[in-house]
Amino acid sequence: MSCTVVVCGFFGDTGKGKIISYLAPRDKVAVTVRAGVGPNAGHTVVHEGREYKLRMLPSAFVYDRCRLLIGPGVLINPQILVREVQLTNSQNRVGVDPQCAIIESKHIQVDRKGELAEKIKTTGTGTGPCNAERALRTVKLARDMPDLKNYLTDVPQEVNEALNDRKNVLIEGTQGTYLSLYHGTYPYCTSKDVTASAACSDVGIGPTRVNDVVLVFKTYTTRVGGGPLPNELSQEEAEKRGWAEVATVTGRIRRAAPFNYDLAKRAVMLNGATQAAVTKIDIVYPECKGVQSYEELSQQAKTFIKKIEKEIKVPVTLIGTGPGTWEIVDRRNV
Ligand code: IMP
Ligand code: MG
């Protein structure tokens, strides 16, 4: 039995989706629960040659025996959810908590103008205004929506029962530590806390139930929207290095910087990380593309991983070597 929380140690977009899509089938995970903010997240999963961009459903959909739940802390856009359920053909294994709050078009309108759009440069998906209304206790909940009736389930109950039955559970966080409303670069941040403790609260498990916190980093750092990014590269330089990614939800170009050890160290502290994952090592060290064992990584790549471990003082157990589910080095003792 194991309960693993997966969260990001930078500004989001470090490849949590890919890590989850590997862990779910590899560890025969019975239940994966989405935590985090809402459809402002974009997780890219490449499975059997097909690319999926998910904003609501857990990335564990690739493992068809896994139950896919959304915790009460998460905001739901019903249209996006229903579309993703169809896309992944997962009607009979999706569950939404009745207490999830609902994003309406009025929230999206507010998010797409004024300071939120121009200064904070939000994703414009309505999550901030919806969370604000939730705090005012006037927001609609999933239990009020006939479209979602078939999916409603007591998510905290299901998750805790799965753990009582000694099954494997994954908690899928979204965004990243430095986008947290509490620990991030306020006011350039998202609308709630997104660290590991918040992820537990989002899905209704207590901190004593967690066995592992996997903190996901990318080989370089990226950020979309406003706010500070230490050692930011020019767009020209980022493009030259192949680091100028396009954001999943908004299509904006992500700003880029080298791996930031100081941010990584603090993220380990804030999340109580027990392990780290480092993704996209093949972008910086192309000779590592598709490699599945640590020994086969190049000397330079190994030196980089060792340096991270020395700085952050937790083991790097998972190393992403390409976008595909199985393009990964797994150094856990499983
Ligand atoms: P909001 O979460 O849409 O309110 O956006 C607030 C800030 O967080 C903006 O800078 C967004 O670009 C950023 N952000 C929100 N969600 C994500 C994500 O999933 N990945 C990366 N950045 C995000
Ligand atoms: Mg993303």
GROMACS .gro file of N, CA and C in nm, residues 37-144:
model
  324
   37VAL      N    1  -0.575   2.343  -0.868
   37VAL     CA    2  -0.669   2.455  -0.885
   37VAL      C    3  -0.788   2.416  -0.973
   38GLY      N    4  -0.765   2.390  -1.099
   38GLY     CA    5  -0.875   2.360  -1.191
   38GLY      C    6  -0.825   2.352  -1.334
   39PRO      N    7  -0.907   2.394  -1.432
   39PRO     CA    8  -0.868   2.379  -1.572
   39PRO      C    9  -0.765   2.482  -1.620
   40ASN      N   10  -0.707   2.559  -1.530
   40ASN     CA   11  -0.592   2.642  -1.567
   40ASN      C   12  -0.468   2.553  -1.589
   41ALA      N   13  -0.474   2.429  -1.538
   41ALA     CA   14  -0.364   2.335  -1.555
   41ALA      C   15  -0.372   2.270  -1.692
   42GLY      N   16  -0.257   2.233  -1.745
   42GLY     CA   17  -0.254   2.158  -1.870
   42GLY      C   18  -0.149   2.050  -1.858
   43HIS      N   19  -0.192   1.925  -1.858
   43HIS     CA   20  -0.097   1.815  -1.848
   43HIS      C   21  -0.091   1.743  -1.982
   44THR      N   22   0.030   1.730  -2.035
   44THR     CA   23   0.047   1.663  -2.164
   44THR      C   24   0.091   1.520  -2.141
   45VAL      N   25   0.020   1.427  -2.203
   45VAL     CA   26   0.052   1.285  -2.191
   45VAL      C   27   0.065   1.229  -2.332
   46VAL      N   28   0.178   1.163  -2.359
   46VAL     CA   29   0.195   1.097  -2.489
   46VAL      C   30   0.188   0.948  -2.463
   47HIS      N   31   0.082   0.886  -2.517
   47HIS     CA   32   0.060   0.745  -2.489
   47HIS      C   33   0.029   0.671  -2.617
   48GLU      N   34   0.102   0.563  -2.640
   48GLU     CA   35   0.087   0.482  -2.761
   48GLU      C   36   0.082   0.570  -2.885
   49GLY      N   37   0.179   0.663  -2.891
   49GLY     CA   38   0.195   0.747  -3.009
   49GLY      C   39   0.095   0.861  -3.022
   50ARG      N   40   0.004   0.873  -2.926
   50ARG     CA   41  -0.096   0.979  -2.934
   50ARG      C   42  -0.075   1.079  -2.822
   51GLU      N   43  -0.091   1.209  -2.855
   51GLU     CA   44  -0.072   1.312  -2.754
   51GLU      C   45  -0.207   1.358  -2.697
   52TYR      N   46  -0.218   1.361  -2.566
   52TYR     CA   47  -0.340   1.408  -2.498
   52TYR      C   48  -0.304   1.529  -2.414
   53LYS      N   49  -0.388   1.632  -2.422
   53LYS     CA   50  -0.368   1.749  -2.337
   53LYS      C   51  -0.488   1.758  -2.244
   54LEU      N   52  -0.464   1.726  -2.117
   54LEU     CA   53  -0.574   1.719  -2.022
   54LEU      C   54  -0.571   1.836  -1.926
   55ARG      N   55  -0.690   1.888  -1.895
   55ARG     CA   56  -0.697   2.001  -1.803
   55ARG      C   57  -0.778   1.970  -1.678
   56MET      N   58  -0.856   1.863  -1.683
   56MET     CA   59  -0.941   1.829  -1.569
   56MET      C   60  -0.918   1.686  -1.518
   57LEU      N   61  -0.907   1.592  -1.608
   57LEU     CA   62  -0.895   1.452  -1.567
   57LEU      C   63  -0.753   1.419  -1.523
   58PRO      N   64  -0.736   1.327  -1.428
   58PRO     CA   65  -0.601   1.283  -1.393
   58PRO      C   66  -0.529   1.219  -1.513
   59SER      N   67  -0.398   1.242  -1.520
   59SER     CA   68  -0.317   1.189  -1.631
   59SER      C   69  -0.304   1.037  -1.626
   60ALA      N   70  -0.355   0.975  -1.521
   60ALA     CA   71  -0.348   0.830  -1.505
   60ALA      C   72  -0.448   0.757  -1.594
   61PHE      N   73  -0.524   0.829  -1.677
   61PHE     CA   74  -0.625   0.765  -1.761
   61PHE      C   75  -0.564   0.657  -1.851
   62VAL      N   76  -0.432   0.667  -1.877
   62VAL     CA   77  -0.365   0.571  -1.966
   62VAL      C   78  -0.370   0.429  -1.909
   63TYR      N   79  -0.390   0.416  -1.778
   63TYR     CA   80  -0.398   0.283  -1.715
   63TYR      C   81  -0.546   0.254  -1.692
   64ASP      N   82  -0.601   0.164  -1.771
   64ASP     CA   83  -0.748   0.156  -1.775
   64ASP      C   84  -0.810   0.090  -1.653
   65ARG      N   85  -0.727   0.039  -1.562
   65ARG     CA   86  -0.783  -0.017  -1.438
   65ARG      C   87  -0.785   0.086  -1.325
   66CYS      N   88  -0.742   0.207  -1.357
   66CYS     CA   89  -0.731   0.309  -1.251
   66CYS      C   90  -0.857   0.394  -1.244
   67ARG      N   91  -0.908   0.414  -1.124
   67ARG     CA   92  -1.022   0.502  -1.101
   67ARG      C   93  -0.969   0.646  -1.108
   68LEU      N   94  -1.044   0.735  -1.174
   68LEU     CA   95  -1.000   0.873  -1.198
   68LEU      C   96  -1.091   0.968  -1.123
   69LEU      N   97  -1.042   1.024  -1.013
   69LEU     CA   98  -1.127   1.107  -0.928
   69LEU      C   99  -1.081   1.253  -0.928
   70ILE      N  100  -1.174   1.341  -0.896
   70ILE     CA  101  -1.141   1.484  -0.880
   70ILE      C  102  -1.187   1.527  -0.741
   71GLY      N  103  -1.090   1.574  -0.662
   71GLY     CA  104  -1.116   1.607  -0.521
   71GLY      C  105  -1.197   1.735  -0.505
   72PRO      N  106  -1.262   1.749  -0.389
   72PRO     CA  107  -1.352   1.863  -0.365
   72PRO      C  108  -1.283   2.000  -0.371
   73GLY      N  109  -1.151   2.004  -0.353
   73GLY     CA  110  -1.083   2.133  -0.360
   73GLY      C  111  -1.070   2.189  -0.501
   74VAL      N  112  -1.094   2.103  -0.600
   74VAL     CA  113  -1.067   2.141  -0.741
   74VAL      C  114  -1.189   2.208  -0.804
   75LEU      N  115  -1.163   2.308  -0.887
   75LEU     CA  116  -1.271   2.376  -0.960
   75LEU      C  117  -1.298   2.304  -1.092
   76ILE      N  118  -1.425   2.290  -1.125
   76ILE     CA  119  -1.463   2.214  -1.245
   76ILE      C  120  -1.523   2.307  -1.349
   77ASN      N  121  -1.475   2.294  -1.472
   77ASN     CA  122  -1.547   2.350  -1.588
   77ASN      C  123  -1.616   2.230  -1.653
   78PRO      N  124  -1.750   2.219  -1.636
   78PRO     CA  125  -1.819   2.097  -1.679
   78PRO      C  126  -1.800   2.064  -1.827
   79GLN      N  127  -1.796   2.168  -1.912
   79GLN     CA  128  -1.779   2.143  -2.056
   79GLN      C  129  -1.646   2.075  -2.084
   80ILE      N  130  -1.541   2.127  -2.020
   80ILE     CA  131  -1.406   2.070  -2.044
   80ILE      C  132  -1.400   1.928  -1.989
   81LEU      N  133  -1.458   1.908  -1.872
   81LEU     CA  134  -1.457   1.774  -1.811
   81LEU      C  135  -1.527   1.673  -1.902
   82VAL      N  136  -1.646   1.708  -1.947
   82VAL     CA  137  -1.726   1.614  -2.028
   82VAL      C  138  -1.650   1.581  -2.159
   83ARG      N  139  -1.588   1.683  -2.217
   83ARG     CA  140  -1.511   1.661  -2.341
   83ARG      C  141  -1.395   1.563  -2.316
   84GLU      N  142  -1.327   1.580  -2.205
   84GLU     CA  143  -1.212   1.493  -2.176
   84GLU      C  144  -1.255   1.350  -2.143
   85VAL      N  145  -1.370   1.337  -2.079
   85VAL     CA  146  -1.422   1.203  -2.049
   85VAL      C  147  -1.448   1.130  -2.182
   86GLN      N  148  -1.506   1.203  -2.278
   86GLN     CA  149  -1.533   1.142  -2.409
   86GLN      C  150  -1.403   1.108  -2.481
   87LEU      N  151  -1.311   1.204  -2.482
   87LEU     CA  152  -1.182   1.186  -2.551
   87LEU      C  153  -1.108   1.062  -2.502
   88THR      N  154  -1.114   1.039  -2.371
   88THR     CA  155  -1.038   0.928  -2.313
   88THR      C  156  -1.126   0.804  -2.290
   89ASN      N  157  -1.253   0.816  -2.327
   89ASN     CA  158  -1.347   0.705  -2.316
   89ASN      C  159  -1.346   0.646  -2.173
   90SER      N  160  -1.360   0.733  -2.076
   90SER     CA  161  -1.343   0.691  -1.936
   90SER      C  162  -1.471   0.709  -1.853
   91GLN      N  163  -1.587   0.710  -1.921
   91GLN     CA  164  -1.718   0.733  -1.856
   91GLN      C  165  -1.736   0.652  -1.728
   92ASN      N  166  -1.697   0.523  -1.732
   92ASN     CA  167  -1.732   0.435  -1.620
   92ASN      C  168  -1.630   0.436  -1.507
   93ARG      N  169  -1.528   0.522  -1.515
   93ARG     CA  170  -1.432   0.523  -1.403
   93ARG      C  171  -1.397   0.662  -1.353
   94VAL      N  172  -1.475   0.763  -1.397
   94VAL     CA  173  -1.452   0.900  -1.350
   94VAL      C  174  -1.545   0.930  -1.232
   95GLY      N  175  -1.491   0.995  -1.130
   95GLY     CA  176  -1.574   1.038  -1.016
   95GLY      C  177  -1.540   1.180  -0.976
   96VAL      N  178  -1.644   1.260  -0.952
   96VAL     CA  179  -1.626   1.400  -0.915
   96VAL      C  180  -1.690   1.420  -0.778
   97ASP      N  181  -1.624   1.492  -0.691
   97ASP     CA  182  -1.683   1.515  -0.559
   97ASP      C  183  -1.796   1.618  -0.569
   98PRO      N  184  -1.908   1.594  -0.498
   98PRO     CA  185  -2.021   1.688  -0.503
   98PRO      C  186  -1.984   1.830  -0.461
   99GLN      N  187  -1.875   1.843  -0.383
   99GLN     CA  188  -1.837   1.976  -0.331
   99GLN      C  189  -1.737   2.050  -0.420
  100CYS      N  190  -1.702   1.995  -0.536
  100CYS     CA  191  -1.619   2.071  -0.630
  100CYS      C  192  -1.698   2.196  -0.671
  101ALA      N  193  -1.631   2.310  -0.679
  101ALA     CA  194  -1.699   2.433  -0.723
  101ALA      C  195  -1.698   2.442  -0.876
  102ILE      N  196  -1.796   2.513  -0.929
  102ILE     CA  197  -1.818   2.516  -1.074
  102ILE      C  198  -1.778   2.652  -1.132
  103ILE      N  199  -1.697   2.646  -1.237
  103ILE     CA  200  -1.660   2.769  -1.309
  103ILE      C  201  -1.773   2.801  -1.409
  104GLU      N  202  -1.819   2.927  -1.403
  104GLU     CA  203  -1.923   2.971  -1.496
  104GLU      C  204  -1.864   3.077  -1.589
  105SER      N  205  -1.939   3.111  -1.696
  105SER     CA  206  -1.883   3.205  -1.795
  105SER      C  207  -1.854   3.341  -1.732
  106LYS      N  208  -1.931   3.379  -1.628
  106LYS     CA  209  -1.903   3.509  -1.563
  106LYS      C  210  -1.762   3.510  -1.501
  107HIS      N  211  -1.716   3.396  -1.451
  107HIS     CA  212  -1.581   3.389  -1.393
  107HIS      C  213  -1.475   3.406  -1.501
  108ILE      N  214  -1.502   3.344  -1.615
  108ILE     CA  215  -1.406   3.352  -1.727
  108ILE      C  216  -1.398   3.495  -1.778
  109GLN      N  217  -1.515   3.561  -1.786
  109GLN     CA  218  -1.515   3.702  -1.834
  109GLN      C  219  -1.430   3.791  -1.743
  110VAL      N  220  -1.448   3.777  -1.612
  110VAL     CA  221  -1.371   3.861  -1.518
  110VAL      C  222  -1.221   3.831  -1.529
  111ASP      N  223  -1.188   3.703  -1.552
  111ASP     CA  224  -1.047   3.660  -1.559
  111ASP      C  225  -0.978   3.712  -1.685
  112ARG      N  226  -1.057   3.751  -1.785
  112ARG     CA  227  -0.998   3.789  -1.915
  112ARG      C  228  -0.989   3.939  -1.936
  113LYS      N  229  -1.008   4.017  -1.829
  113LYS     CA  230  -0.990   4.161  -1.844
  113LYS      C  231  -0.926   4.220  -1.718
  114GLY      N  232  -0.891   4.348  -1.725
  114GLY     CA  233  -0.837   4.418  -1.609
  114GLY      C  234  -0.704   4.361  -1.562
  115GLU      N  235  -0.679   4.381  -1.431
  115GLU     CA  236  -0.549   4.343  -1.374
  115GLU      C  237  -0.516   4.194  -1.389
  116LEU      N  238  -0.618   4.109  -1.374
  116LEU     CA  239  -0.590   3.965  -1.382
  116LEU      C  240  -0.529   3.930  -1.518
  117ALA      N  241  -0.587   3.987  -1.624
  117ALA     CA  242  -0.537   3.956  -1.758
  117ALA      C  243  -0.407   4.033  -1.787
  118GLU      N  244  -0.407   4.162  -1.753
  118GLU     CA  245  -0.297   4.248  -1.800
  118GLU      C  246  -0.174   4.246  -1.709
  119LYS      N  247  -0.196   4.239  -1.580
  119LYS     CA  248  -0.081   4.243  -1.488
  119LYS      C  249  -0.036   4.100  -1.450
  120ILE      N  250  -0.129   4.022  -1.398
  120ILE     CA  251  -0.092   3.887  -1.353
  120ILE      C  252  -0.075   3.793  -1.472
  121LYS      N  253  -0.144   3.825  -1.581
  121LYS     CA  254  -0.141   3.741  -1.703
  121LYS      C  255  -0.183   3.598  -1.670
  122THR      N  256  -0.303   3.588  -1.613
  122THR     CA  257  -0.359   3.457  -1.577
  122THR      C  258  -0.388   3.376  -1.703
  123THR      N  259  -0.429   3.254  -1.684
  123THR     CA  260  -0.464   3.169  -1.798
  123THR      C  261  -0.601   3.205  -1.856
  124GLY      N  262  -0.676   3.290  -1.788
  124GLY     CA  263  -0.807   3.332  -1.839
  124GLY      C  264  -0.912   3.222  -1.835
  125THR      N  265  -0.891   3.123  -1.749
  125THR     CA  266  -0.984   3.010  -1.744
  125THR      C  267  -1.090   3.025  -1.634
  126GLY      N  268  -1.088   3.139  -1.565
  126GLY     CA  269  -1.193   3.167  -1.466
  126GLY      C  270  -1.166   3.115  -1.326
  127THR      N  271  -1.048   3.056  -1.304
  127THR     CA  272  -1.025   2.989  -1.176
  127THR      C  273  -1.015   3.088  -1.058
  128GLY      N  274  -0.945   3.201  -1.079
  128GLY     CA  275  -0.929   3.299  -0.970
  128GLY      C  276  -1.065   3.355  -0.926
  129PRO      N  277  -1.143   3.410  -1.020
  129PRO     CA  278  -1.276   3.462  -0.983
  129PRO      C  279  -1.367   3.354  -0.923
  130CYS      N  280  -1.355   3.229  -0.967
  130CYS     CA  281  -1.437   3.122  -0.911
  130CYS      C  282  -1.395   3.093  -0.766
  131ASN      N  283  -1.265   3.087  -0.741
  131ASN     CA  284  -1.220   3.066  -0.603
  131ASN      C  285  -1.259   3.184  -0.513
  132ALA      N  286  -1.257   3.306  -0.571
  132ALA     CA  287  -1.300   3.424  -0.493
  132ALA      C  288  -1.446   3.408  -0.453
  133GLU      N  289  -1.529   3.364  -0.548
  133GLU     CA  290  -1.671   3.346  -0.517
  133GLU      C  291  -1.691   3.230  -0.419
  134ARG      N  292  -1.605   3.133  -0.429
  134ARG     CA  293  -1.614   3.022  -0.333
  134ARG      C  294  -1.591   3.073  -0.191
  135ALA      N  295  -1.490   3.162  -0.179
  135ALA     CA  296  -1.462   3.219  -0.046
  135ALA      C  297  -1.578   3.304   0.004
  136LEU      N  298  -1.654   3.362  -0.088
  136LEU     CA  299  -1.772   3.441  -0.050
  136LEU      C  300  -1.894   3.353  -0.019
  137ARG      N  301  -1.879   3.222  -0.042
  137ARG     CA  302  -1.985   3.123  -0.016
  137ARG      C  303  -2.107   3.141  -0.104
  138THR      N  304  -2.085   3.187  -0.229
  138THR     CA  305  -2.198   3.202  -0.321
  138THR      C  306  -2.182   3.116  -0.447
  139VAL      N  307  -2.074   3.041  -0.456
  139VAL     CA  308  -2.045   2.968  -0.581
  139VAL      C  309  -2.133   2.843  -0.593
  140LYS      N  310  -2.157   2.801  -0.718
  140LYS     CA  311  -2.230   2.675  -0.742
  140LYS      C  312  -2.137   2.557  -0.722
  141LEU      N  313  -2.193   2.446  -0.676
  141LEU     CA  314  -2.112   2.325  -0.657
  141LEU      C  315  -2.156   2.216  -0.755
  142ALA      N  316  -2.070   2.115  -0.769
  142ALA     CA  317  -2.099   2.006  -0.862
  142ALA      C  318  -2.234   1.940  -0.830
  143ARG      N  319  -2.270   1.937  -0.702
  143ARG     CA  320  -2.397   1.871  -0.664
  143ARG      C  321  -2.519   1.945  -0.719
  144ASP      N  322  -2.500   2.071  -0.764
  144ASP     CA  323  -2.611   2.148  -0.821
  144ASP      C  324  -2.626   2.128  -0.973
   0.00000   0.00000   0.00000
